[in-house]
Coordinates of C-alpha atoms in Angstrom, one line a residue:
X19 CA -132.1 89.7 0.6
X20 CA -130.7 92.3 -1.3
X21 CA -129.6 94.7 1.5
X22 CA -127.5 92.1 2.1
X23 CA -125.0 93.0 -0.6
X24 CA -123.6 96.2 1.0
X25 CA -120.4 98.1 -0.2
X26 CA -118.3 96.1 2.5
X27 CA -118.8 93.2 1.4
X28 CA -118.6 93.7 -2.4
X29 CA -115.3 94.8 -1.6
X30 CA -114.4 91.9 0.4
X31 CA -115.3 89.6 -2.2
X32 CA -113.6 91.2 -4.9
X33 CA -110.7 91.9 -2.6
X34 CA -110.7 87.8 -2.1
X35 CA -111.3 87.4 -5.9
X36 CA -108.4 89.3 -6.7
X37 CA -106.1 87.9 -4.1
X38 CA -106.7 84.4 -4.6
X39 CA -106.2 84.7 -8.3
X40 CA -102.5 86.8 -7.7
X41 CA -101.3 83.7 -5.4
X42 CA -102.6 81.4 -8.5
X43 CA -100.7 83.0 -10.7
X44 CA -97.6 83.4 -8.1
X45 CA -97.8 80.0 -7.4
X46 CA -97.5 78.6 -11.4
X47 CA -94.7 81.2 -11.5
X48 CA -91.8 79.3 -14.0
X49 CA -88.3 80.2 -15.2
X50 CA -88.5 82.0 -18.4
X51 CA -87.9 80.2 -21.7
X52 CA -87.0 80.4 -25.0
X53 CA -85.1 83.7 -26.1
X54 CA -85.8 85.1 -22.5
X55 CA -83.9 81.5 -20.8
X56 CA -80.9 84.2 -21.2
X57 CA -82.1 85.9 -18.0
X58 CA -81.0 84.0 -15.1
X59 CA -83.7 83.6 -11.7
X60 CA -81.9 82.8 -9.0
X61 CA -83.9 80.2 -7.2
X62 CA -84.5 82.0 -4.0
X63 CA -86.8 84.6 -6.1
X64 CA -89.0 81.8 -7.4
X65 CA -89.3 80.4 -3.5
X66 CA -90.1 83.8 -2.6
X67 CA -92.7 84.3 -5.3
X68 CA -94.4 81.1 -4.8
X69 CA -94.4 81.7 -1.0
X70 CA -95.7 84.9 -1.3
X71 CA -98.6 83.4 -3.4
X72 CA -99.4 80.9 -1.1
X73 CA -99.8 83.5 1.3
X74 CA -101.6 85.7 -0.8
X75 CA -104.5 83.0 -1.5
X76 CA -104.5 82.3 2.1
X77 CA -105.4 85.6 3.1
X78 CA -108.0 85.7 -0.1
X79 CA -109.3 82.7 1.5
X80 CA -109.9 84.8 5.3
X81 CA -111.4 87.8 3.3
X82 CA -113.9 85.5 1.8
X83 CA -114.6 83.8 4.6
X84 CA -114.9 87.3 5.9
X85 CA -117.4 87.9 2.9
X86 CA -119.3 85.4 4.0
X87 CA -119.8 86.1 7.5
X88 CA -120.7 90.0 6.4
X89 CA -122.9 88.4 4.4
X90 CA -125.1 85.8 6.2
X91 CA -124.7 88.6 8.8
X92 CA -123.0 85.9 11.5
X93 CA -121.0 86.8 14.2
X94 CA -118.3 84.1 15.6
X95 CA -117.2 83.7 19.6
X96 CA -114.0 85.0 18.7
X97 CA -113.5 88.3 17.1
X98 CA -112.6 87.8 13.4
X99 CA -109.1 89.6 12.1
X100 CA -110.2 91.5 9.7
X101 CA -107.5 94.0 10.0
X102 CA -105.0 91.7 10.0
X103 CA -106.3 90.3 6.8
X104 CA -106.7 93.7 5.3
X105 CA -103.0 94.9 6.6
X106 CA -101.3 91.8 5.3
X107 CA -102.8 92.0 1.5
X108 CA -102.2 95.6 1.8
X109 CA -98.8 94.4 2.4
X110 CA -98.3 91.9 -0.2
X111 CA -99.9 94.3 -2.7
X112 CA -97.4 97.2 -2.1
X113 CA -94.6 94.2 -2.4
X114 CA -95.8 93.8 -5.9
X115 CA -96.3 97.2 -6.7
X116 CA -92.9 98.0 -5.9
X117 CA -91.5 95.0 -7.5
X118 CA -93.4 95.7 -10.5
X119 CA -90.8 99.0 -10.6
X120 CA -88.2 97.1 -11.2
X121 CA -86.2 97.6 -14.3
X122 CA -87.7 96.1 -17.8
X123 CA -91.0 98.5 -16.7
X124 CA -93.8 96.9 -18.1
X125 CA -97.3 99.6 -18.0
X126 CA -99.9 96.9 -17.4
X127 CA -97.9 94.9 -14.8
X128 CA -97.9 98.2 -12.9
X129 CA -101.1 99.4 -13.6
X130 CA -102.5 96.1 -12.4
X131 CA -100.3 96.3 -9.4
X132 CA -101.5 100.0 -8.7
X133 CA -105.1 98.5 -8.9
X134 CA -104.6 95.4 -6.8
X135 CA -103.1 98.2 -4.0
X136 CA -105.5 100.5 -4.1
X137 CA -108.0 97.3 -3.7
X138 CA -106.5 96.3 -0.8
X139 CA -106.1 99.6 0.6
X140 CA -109.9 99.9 0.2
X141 CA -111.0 97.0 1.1
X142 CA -109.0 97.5 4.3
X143 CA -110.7 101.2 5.3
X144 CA -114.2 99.4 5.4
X145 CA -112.7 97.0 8.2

C-alpha cells in the first residue's frame, strides 16, 4: 500500500493543494480598505484575478483527480491531460510570479510566488 505513494504523486497532490488554495484566495480577492482605500483597483484587475482563480482551482481540481488515478493506479479510455494541466498552472504560477514584481515589492508575496513556480514546474517534469 505504501509503494503506492511515489514521488509523482506526492507532487501532484501538493501541486493540487497548493493550486486550489491560490484560486481560494484569488477568488475572495476584495478592494483594499481603510488607509490603503486610497489606491484605486480598476475593476477589470479584480475580474481578472478572480478569473484567474477560478481557473487556478479548476486545474487543482484535474491534478488531484490526476493524484488519484496515479494513485489507485487506474488508467481511463481516454488519455488523461496531464501536460496540459501541468503547462497551464505552470502558466498561472509564472503570471503571479511576475505580478508579484510589481512595484510596492513585498519579499514573502514573491517568495511564495517563486515557490508556487517552481511547484508547478516540478510537478510538471514528472508528467
Amino acid at each position: 500500500m505504501l509503494e503506492r505513494f511515489s514521488p509523482p504523486v506526492l507532487v501532484a497532490v501538493a501541486t493540487a493543494l497548493w493550486f486550489f488554495v491560490d484560486g481560494v484566495i484569488k477568488v475572495s480577492h476584495r478592494a483594499p480598505e481603510g488607509r490603503r482605500a486610497a489606491v484605486i483597483v480598476p475593476r477589470w484587475q479584480t475580474a481578472l484575478t478572480r478569473i484567474r482563480g477560478i481557473v487556478s482551482m479548476l486545474a487543482a481540481i484535474g491534478v488531484g483527480i490526476g493524484a488519484v488515478l496515479g494513485f489507485l493506479d487506474l488508467t481511463l479510455g481516454t488519455v488523461y491531460p496531464a501536460r496540459e494541466l501541468g503547462w497551464t498552472v505552470s502558466a498561472l504560477a509564472l503570471w503571479t510570479a511576475v505580478e508579484s514584481l510589481r512595484p510596492r515589492l513585498r519579499p514573502v508575496r514573491i517568495i511564495v510566488a517563486i515557490l508556487g513556480f517552481a511547484l508547478a514546474v516540478f510537478y510538471l517534469g514528472f508528467r
